[in-house]
Coordinates of C-alpha atoms in Angstrom, one line a residue:
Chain A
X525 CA 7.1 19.0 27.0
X526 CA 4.1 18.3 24.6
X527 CA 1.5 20.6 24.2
X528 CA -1.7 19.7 22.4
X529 CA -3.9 22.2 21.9
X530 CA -6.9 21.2 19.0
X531 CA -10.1 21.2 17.1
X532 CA -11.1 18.7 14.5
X533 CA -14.4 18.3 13.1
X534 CA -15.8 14.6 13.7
X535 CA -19.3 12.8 12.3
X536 CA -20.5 12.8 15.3
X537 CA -18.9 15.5 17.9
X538 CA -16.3 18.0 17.6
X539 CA -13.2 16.8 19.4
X540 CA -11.6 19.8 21.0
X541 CA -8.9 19.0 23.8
X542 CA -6.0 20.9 25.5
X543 CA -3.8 19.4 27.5
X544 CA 0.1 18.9 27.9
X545 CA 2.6 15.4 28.4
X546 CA 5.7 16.0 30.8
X547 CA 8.3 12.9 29.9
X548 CA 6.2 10.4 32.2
X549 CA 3.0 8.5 30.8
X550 CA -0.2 10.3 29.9
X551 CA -3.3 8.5 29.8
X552 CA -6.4 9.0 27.1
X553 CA -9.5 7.2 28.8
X554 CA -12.5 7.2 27.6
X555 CA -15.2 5.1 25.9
X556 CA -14.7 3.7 22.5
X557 CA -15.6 6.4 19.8
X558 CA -14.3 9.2 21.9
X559 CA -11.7 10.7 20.1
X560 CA -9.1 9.4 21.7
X561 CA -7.4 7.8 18.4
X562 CA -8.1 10.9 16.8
X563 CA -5.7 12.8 19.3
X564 CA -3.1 10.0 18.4
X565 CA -3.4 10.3 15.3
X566 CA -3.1 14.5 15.2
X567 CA 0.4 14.0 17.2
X568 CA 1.6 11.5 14.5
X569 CA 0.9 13.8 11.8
X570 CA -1.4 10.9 10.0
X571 CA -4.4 13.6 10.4
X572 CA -4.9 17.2 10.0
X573 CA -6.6 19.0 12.5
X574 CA -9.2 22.0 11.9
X575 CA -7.1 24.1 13.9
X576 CA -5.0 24.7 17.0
X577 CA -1.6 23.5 17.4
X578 CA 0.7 21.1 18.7
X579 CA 4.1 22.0 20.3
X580 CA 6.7 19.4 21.3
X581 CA 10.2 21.2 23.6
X582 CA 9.7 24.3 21.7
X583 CA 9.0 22.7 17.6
X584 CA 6.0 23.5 16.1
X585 CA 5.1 20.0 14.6
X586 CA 1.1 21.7 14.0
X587 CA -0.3 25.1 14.4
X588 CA -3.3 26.2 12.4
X589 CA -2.9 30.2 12.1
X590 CA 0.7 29.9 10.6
X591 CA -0.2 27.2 8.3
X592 CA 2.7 24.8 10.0
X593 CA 2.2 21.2 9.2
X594 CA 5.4 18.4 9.4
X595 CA 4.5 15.2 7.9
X596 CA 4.7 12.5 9.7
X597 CA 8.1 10.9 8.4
X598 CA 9.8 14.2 10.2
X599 CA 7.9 14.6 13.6
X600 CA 9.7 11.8 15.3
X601 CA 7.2 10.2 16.9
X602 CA 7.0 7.0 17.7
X603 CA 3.3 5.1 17.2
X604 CA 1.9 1.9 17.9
X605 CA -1.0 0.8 16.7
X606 CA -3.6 -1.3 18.1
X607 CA -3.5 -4.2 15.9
X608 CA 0.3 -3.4 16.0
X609 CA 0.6 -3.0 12.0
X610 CA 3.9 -5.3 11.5
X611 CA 4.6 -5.7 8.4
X612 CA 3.6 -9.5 7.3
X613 CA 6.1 -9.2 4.5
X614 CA 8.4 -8.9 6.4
X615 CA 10.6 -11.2 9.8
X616 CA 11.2 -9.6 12.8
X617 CA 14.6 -8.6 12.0
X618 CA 13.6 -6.4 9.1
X619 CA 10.7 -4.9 11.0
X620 CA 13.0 -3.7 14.3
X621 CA 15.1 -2.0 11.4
X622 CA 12.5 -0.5 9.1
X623 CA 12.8 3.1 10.9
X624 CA 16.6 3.7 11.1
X625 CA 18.3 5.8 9.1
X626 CA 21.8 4.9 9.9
X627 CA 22.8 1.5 10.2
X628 CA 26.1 1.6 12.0
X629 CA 27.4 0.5 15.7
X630 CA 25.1 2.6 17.5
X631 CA 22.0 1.3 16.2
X632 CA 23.2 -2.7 16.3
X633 CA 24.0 -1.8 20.0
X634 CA 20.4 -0.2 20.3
X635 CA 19.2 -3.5 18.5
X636 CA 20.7 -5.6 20.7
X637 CA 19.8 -4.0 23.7
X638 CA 16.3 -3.8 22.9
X639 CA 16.1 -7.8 21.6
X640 CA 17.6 -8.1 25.2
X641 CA 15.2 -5.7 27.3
X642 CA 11.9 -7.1 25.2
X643 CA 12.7 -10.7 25.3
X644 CA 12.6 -11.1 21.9
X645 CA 16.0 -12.5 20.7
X646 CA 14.8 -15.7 19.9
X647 CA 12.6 -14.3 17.2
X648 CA 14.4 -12.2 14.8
X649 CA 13.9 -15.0 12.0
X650 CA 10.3 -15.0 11.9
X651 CA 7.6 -13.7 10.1
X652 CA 5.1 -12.1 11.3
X653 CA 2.2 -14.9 11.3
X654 CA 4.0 -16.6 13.3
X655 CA 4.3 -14.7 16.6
X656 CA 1.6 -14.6 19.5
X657 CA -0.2 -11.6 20.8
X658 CA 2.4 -10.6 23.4
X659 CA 5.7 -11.5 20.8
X660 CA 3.9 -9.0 18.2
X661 CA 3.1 -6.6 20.8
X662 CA 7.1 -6.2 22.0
X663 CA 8.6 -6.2 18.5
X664 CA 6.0 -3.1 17.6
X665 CA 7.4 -1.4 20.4
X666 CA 11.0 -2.2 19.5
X667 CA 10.3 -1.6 16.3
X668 CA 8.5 2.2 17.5
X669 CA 11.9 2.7 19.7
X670 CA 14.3 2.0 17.0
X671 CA 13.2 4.6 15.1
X672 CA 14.7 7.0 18.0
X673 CA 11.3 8.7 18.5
X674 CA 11.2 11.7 20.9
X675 CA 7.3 10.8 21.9
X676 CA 5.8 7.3 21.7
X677 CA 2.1 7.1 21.2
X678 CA 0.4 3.9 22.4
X679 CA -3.1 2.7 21.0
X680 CA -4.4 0.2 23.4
X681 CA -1.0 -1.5 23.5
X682 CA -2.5 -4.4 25.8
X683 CA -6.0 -4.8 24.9
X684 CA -5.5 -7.9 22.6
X685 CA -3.5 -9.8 25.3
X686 CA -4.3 -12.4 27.3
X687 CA -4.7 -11.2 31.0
X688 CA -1.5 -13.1 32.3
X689 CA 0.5 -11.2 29.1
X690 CA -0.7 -8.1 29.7
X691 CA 0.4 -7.6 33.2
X692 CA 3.6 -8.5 32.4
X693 CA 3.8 -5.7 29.7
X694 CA 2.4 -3.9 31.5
X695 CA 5.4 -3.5 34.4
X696 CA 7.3 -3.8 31.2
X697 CA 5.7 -0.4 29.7
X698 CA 6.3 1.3 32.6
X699 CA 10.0 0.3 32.7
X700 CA 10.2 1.1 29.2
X701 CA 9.5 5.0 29.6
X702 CA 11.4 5.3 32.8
X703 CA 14.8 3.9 30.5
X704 CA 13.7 5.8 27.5
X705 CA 12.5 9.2 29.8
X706 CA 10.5 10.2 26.7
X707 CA 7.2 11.3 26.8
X708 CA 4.2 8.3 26.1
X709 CA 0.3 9.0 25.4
X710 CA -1.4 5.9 25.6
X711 CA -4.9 5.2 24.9
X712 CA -7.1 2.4 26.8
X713 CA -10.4 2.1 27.8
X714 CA -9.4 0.0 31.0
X715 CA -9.6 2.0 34.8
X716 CA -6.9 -0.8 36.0
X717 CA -4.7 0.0 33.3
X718 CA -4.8 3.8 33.5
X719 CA -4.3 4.3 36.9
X720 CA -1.2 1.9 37.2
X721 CA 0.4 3.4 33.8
X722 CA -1.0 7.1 33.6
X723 CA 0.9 9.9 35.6
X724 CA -2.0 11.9 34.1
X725 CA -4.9 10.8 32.9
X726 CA -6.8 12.5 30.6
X727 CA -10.6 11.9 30.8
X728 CA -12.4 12.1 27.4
X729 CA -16.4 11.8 26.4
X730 CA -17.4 13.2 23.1
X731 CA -14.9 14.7 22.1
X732 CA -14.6 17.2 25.4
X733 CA -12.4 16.9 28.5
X734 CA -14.3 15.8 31.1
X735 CA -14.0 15.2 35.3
X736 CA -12.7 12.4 36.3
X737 CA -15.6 9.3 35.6
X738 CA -14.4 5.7 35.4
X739 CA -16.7 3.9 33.7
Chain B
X459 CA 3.3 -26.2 -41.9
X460 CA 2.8 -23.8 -39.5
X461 CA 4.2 -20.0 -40.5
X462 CA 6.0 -19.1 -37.1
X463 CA 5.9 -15.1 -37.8
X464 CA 2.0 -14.3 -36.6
X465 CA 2.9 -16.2 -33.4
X466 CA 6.0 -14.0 -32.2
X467 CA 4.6 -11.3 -33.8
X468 CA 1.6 -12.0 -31.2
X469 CA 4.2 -12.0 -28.1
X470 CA 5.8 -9.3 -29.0
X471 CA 3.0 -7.4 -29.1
X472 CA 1.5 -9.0 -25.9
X473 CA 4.9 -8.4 -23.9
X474 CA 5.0 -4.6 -25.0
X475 CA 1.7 -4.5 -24.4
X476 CA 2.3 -5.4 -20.8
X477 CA 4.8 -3.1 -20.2
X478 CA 2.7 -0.1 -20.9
X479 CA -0.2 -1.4 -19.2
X480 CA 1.8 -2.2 -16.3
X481 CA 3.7 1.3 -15.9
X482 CA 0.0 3.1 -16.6
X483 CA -2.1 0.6 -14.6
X484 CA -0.3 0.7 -11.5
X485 CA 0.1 4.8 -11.8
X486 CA -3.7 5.3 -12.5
X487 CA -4.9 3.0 -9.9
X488 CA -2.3 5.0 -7.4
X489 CA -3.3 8.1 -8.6
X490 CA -6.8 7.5 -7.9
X491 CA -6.6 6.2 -4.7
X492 CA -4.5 9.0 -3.0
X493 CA -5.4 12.0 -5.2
X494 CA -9.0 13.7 -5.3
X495 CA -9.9 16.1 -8.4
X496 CA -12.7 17.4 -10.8
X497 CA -13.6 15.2 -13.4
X498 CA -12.5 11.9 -10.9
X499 CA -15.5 9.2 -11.4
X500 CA -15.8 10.4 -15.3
X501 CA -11.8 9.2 -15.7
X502 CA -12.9 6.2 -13.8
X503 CA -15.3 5.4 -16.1
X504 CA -13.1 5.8 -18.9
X505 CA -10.4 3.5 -17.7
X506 CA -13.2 0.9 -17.9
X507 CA -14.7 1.5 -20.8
X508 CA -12.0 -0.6 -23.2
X509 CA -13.1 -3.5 -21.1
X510 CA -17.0 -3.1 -21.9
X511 CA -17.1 -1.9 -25.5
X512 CA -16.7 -3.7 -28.6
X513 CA -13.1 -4.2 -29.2
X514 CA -14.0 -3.1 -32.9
X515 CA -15.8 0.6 -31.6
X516 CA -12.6 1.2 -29.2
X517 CA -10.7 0.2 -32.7
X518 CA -12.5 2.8 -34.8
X519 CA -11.8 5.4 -31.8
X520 CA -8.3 4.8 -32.0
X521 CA -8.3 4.6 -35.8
X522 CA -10.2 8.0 -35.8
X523 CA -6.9 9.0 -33.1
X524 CA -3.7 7.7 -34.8
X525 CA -5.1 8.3 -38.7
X526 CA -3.6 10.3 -40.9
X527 CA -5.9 13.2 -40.5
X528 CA -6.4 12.2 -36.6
X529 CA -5.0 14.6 -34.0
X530 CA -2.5 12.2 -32.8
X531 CA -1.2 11.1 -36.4
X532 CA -1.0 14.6 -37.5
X533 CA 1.5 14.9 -34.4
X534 CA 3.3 12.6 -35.3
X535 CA 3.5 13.4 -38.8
X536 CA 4.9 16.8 -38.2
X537 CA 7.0 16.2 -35.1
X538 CA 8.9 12.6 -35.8
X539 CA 7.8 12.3 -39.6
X540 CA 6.3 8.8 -39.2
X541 CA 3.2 6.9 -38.7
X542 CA 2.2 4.3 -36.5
X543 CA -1.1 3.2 -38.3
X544 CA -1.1 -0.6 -40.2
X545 CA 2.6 -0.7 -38.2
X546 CA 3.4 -3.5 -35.0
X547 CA 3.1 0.2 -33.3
X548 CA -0.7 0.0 -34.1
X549 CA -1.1 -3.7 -32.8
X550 CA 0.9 -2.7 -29.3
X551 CA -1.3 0.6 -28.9
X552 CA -4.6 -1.8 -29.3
X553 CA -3.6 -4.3 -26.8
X554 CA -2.4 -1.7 -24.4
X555 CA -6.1 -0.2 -24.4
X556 CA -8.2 -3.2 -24.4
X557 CA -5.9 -4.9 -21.6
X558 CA -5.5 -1.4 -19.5
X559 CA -9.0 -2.1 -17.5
X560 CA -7.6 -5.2 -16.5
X561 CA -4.6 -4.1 -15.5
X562 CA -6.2 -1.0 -13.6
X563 CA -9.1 -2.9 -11.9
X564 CA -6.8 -5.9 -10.4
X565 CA -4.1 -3.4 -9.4
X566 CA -6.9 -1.0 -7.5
X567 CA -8.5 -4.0 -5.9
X568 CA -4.6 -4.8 -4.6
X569 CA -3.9 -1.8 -3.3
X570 CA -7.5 -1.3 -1.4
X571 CA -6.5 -4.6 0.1
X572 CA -3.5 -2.9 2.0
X573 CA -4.0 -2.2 5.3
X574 CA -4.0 1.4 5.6
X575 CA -2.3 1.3 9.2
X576 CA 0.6 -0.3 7.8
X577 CA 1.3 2.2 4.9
X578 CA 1.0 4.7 8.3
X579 CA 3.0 2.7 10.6
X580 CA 6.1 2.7 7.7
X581 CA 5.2 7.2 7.5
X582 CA 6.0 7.3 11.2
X583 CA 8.8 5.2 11.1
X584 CA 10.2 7.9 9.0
X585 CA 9.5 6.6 5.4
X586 CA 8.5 9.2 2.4
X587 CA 5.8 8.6 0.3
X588 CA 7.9 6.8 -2.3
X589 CA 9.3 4.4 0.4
X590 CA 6.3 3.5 1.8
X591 CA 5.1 2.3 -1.8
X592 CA 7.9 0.4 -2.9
X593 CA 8.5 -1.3 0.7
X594 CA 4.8 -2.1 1.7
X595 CA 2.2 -0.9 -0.9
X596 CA 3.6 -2.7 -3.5
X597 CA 4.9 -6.1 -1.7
X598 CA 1.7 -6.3 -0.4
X599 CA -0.1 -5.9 -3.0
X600 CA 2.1 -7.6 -6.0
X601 CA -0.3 -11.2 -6.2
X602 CA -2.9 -9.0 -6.7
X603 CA -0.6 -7.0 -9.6
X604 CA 0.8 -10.4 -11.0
X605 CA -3.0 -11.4 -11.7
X606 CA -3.0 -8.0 -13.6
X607 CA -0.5 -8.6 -15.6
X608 CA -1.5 -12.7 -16.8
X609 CA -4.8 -11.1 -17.2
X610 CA -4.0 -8.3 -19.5
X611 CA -1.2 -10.3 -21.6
X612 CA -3.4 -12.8 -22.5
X613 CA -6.0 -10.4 -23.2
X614 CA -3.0 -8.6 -25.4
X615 CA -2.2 -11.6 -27.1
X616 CA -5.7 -12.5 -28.3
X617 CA -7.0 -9.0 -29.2
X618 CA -8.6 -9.4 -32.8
X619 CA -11.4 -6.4 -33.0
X620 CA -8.8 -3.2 -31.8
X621 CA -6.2 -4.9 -33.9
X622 CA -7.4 -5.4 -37.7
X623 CA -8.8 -1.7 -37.1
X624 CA -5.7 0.4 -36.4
X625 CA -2.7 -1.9 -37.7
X626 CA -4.8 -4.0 -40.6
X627 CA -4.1 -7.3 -41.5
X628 CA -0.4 -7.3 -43.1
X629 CA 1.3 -10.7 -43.2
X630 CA 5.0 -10.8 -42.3
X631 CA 4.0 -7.2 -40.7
X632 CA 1.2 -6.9 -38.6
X633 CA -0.7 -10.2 -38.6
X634 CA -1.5 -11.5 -35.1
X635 CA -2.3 -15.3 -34.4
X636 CA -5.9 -14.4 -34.2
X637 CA -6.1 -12.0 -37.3
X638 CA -4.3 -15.4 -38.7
X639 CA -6.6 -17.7 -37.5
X640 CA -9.4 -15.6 -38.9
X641 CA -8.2 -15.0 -42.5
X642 CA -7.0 -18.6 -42.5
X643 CA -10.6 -19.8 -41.8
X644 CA -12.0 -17.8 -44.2
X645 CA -9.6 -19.0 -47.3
X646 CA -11.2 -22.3 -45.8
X647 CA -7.7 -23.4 -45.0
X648 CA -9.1 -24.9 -41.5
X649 CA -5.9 -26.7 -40.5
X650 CA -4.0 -24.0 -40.9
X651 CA -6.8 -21.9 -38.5
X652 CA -6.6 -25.2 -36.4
X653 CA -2.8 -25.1 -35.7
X654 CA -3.2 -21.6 -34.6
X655 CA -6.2 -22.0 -32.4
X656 CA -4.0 -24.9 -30.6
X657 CA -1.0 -22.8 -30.2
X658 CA -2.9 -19.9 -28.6
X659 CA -5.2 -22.1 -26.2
X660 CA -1.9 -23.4 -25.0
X661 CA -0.2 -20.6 -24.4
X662 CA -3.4 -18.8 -22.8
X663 CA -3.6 -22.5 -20.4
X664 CA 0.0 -22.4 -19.7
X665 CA -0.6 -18.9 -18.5
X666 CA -3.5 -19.2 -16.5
X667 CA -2.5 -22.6 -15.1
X668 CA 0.7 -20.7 -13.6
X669 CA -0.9 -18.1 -12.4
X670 CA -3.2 -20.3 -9.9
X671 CA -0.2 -22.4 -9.1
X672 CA 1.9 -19.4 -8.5
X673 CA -1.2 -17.8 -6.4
X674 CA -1.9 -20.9 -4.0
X675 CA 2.0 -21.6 -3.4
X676 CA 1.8 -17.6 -2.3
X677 CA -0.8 -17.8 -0.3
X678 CA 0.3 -21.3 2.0
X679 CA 2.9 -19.6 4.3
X680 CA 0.4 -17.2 5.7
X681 CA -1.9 -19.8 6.0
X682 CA 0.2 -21.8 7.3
X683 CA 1.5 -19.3 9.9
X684 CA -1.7 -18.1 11.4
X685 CA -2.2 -21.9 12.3
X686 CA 1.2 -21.6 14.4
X687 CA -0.1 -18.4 16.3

């Protein structure tokens, strides 16, 4: 279990949320400039809140009062960024394989298996530049899930796709976490896509919890 | 005939030069981009002064440095016994200060360029802070540090002012192709001057030409690429 308890100090608001992720999907909705990237980016370790804590099965990955804070290379969990952030320098290949740390039979299985399960075999050759919404969006999340993360953190993961695309990845998502029974926060702004994905949804204005408002 | 000396003595200078300013460049312009202290905008403005003053006043303020009764030349008196003023040390230490700025500003405007999400993406993958700048900072931003470098060795090679202050004007010693060219004008020996002024433009086109060849040729696959997606 994830627990996320914190405070941070914004331009416009103070974000302060509380709220805990079983291994199933939890959603962030909420208007743009909400916080909800913020929260993402807390869990990752990329930011340092003002205080709290977060807690993942029992490892203090942030509290405030004892000073705890693991960087982000140690906290294990996965991210994937709205614009996806592949390297460009890199193909496919070398992107899937950026985040593991031991490259022996295990991990070419893992490869394979994910090149399989994401449809992406075809591509390992190319570059970056060269891939379409939906191909980027599948090798950022095999690229998050080779990295053996023990939370995945989704920001907008379908926002930039086509409508056709991002119902497919959508049932794709969903399959995803049931195979990898990890936990996933994703953020989105769209009602359709949080009720289908989120086993909890998380409703966010300002910074602040709030009841349950799809707009 | 044309005396050969000044003109490797020139590229050997330039070429140490550019090591130094490449080592310092590249850690000042990382330094200030991830680290906040006192005194921040004043070093700023110091790693750009070399560019903007006369080559001759950041001369004196080295001479004033490495003399013999200068801070940095007493040091080195007492600690390795030697001198580096009127040496090839002199010459090196010149070009390294008047080319640093342009070293410092193209690699700064390189790295600023990098998308900031993908420096994170690499962190969460599980990369430290050192593989995350040698697998994506610096890829990413190497056109941007190979400019740099053309930049500042070319500025190296033709440094005059900077020069004849701290290492002189020594034939077979410390004469550079422009401290050549210069005295050579002056004894009125114009062909001599001319020969010189030849060589230098050519190397300084070669250079330059390379450099946009070498940056367009870079930049095609991209371009390229995008069109595919």
């Amino acid at each position: 279990m994830l627990k996320v308890d914190i405070k941070k100090e914004l331009a416009d608001f103070t974000l302060e949320v509380c709220f805990t992720v079983e291994r199933n999907v939890l959603v962030l909705f909420g208007p743009s400039g909400s916080g909800k990237t913020t929260i993402l980016r807390s869990i990752a370790g990329l930011l340092r809140p003002d205080g709290g804590s977060i807690v993942h099965d029992g490892r203090v990955l942030y509290a405030a009062e004892s000073g705890v804070f693991v960087p982000p290379r140690e906290r294990h969990v996965g991210y994937m960024f709205q614009e996806f952030a592949l390297f460009p320098h890199m193909n496919v290949r070398r992107n899937i394989w950026y985040g593991v740390k031991k490259h022996n039979q295990d991990a070419t299985r893992m490869y394979e298996r994910l090149l399989e399960l994401l449809k992406i075999g075809t591509l390992a050759d190319r570059y970056v530049g060269q891939l379409s919404g939906g191909e980027k969006q599948r090798v950022a999340l095999a690229r998050a899930l080779m990295a053996e993360p023990a939370i995945l953190l989704l920001d907008e993961p379908l926002s930039s796709l086509d409508v056709a695309t991002r119902l497919e990845l959508r049932a794709e998502l969903k399959s995803l976490q049931e195979l990898w029974d990890i936990p996933f926060v994703l953020v989105t702004h769209d009602p359709d896509e949080a009720k289908i994905l989120g086993h909890n949804i998380v409703f966010l204005d300002k910074g602040r919890q709030v009841a349950p408002q799809w707009t | 005939m044309v005396e050969w000396q000044p003109v490797i003595l020139s590229i050997k200078v330039a070429l140490c030069s550019l090591i130094f300013v490449t080592v310092f460049g590249v850690m000042a312009a990382h330094l200030m981009r991830h680290r906040e202290f006192p005194g921040k905008a004043a070093a700023e403005a110091i790693f750009t002064l070399p560019l903007v003053l006369p080559p001759v006043v950041t001369g004196f303020l080295l001479l004033i440095l490495i003399g013999k009764q200068g801070p940095v030349g007493r040091l080195l008196t007492e600690v390795l016994h030697t001198q580096i003023i009127f040496t090839p040390y002199a010459a090196i230490l010149a070009g390294t200060v008047v080319a640093f700025p342009l070293m410092y500003q193209s690699t700064k405007a390189a790295f600023l360029a990098v998308d900031t999400n993908l420096e994170d993406a690499a962190r969460t993958l599980g990369a430290g802070e050192w593989r995350v700048f040698l697998t994506v900072t610096l890829p990413l931003a190497w056109p941007g540090l190979v400019a740099g470098m053309v930049l500042s060795f070319a500025r190296a090679l033709g440094e005059f002012g900077a020069t004849i202050m701290v290492a002189g004007n020594i034939p077979g010693k410390t004469q550079t192709i422009p401290l050549a060219i210069y005295f050579a004008a002056e004894s009125n020996d114009l062909t001599q001057a001319g020969l010189y002024v030849v060589i230098i433009s050519l190397i300084t086109f070669a250079l330059i030409f390379w450099l946009n060849t070498w940056s367009k040729a870079k930049a095609k696959p991209t371009r390229t690429a995008k069109a595919v997606s």
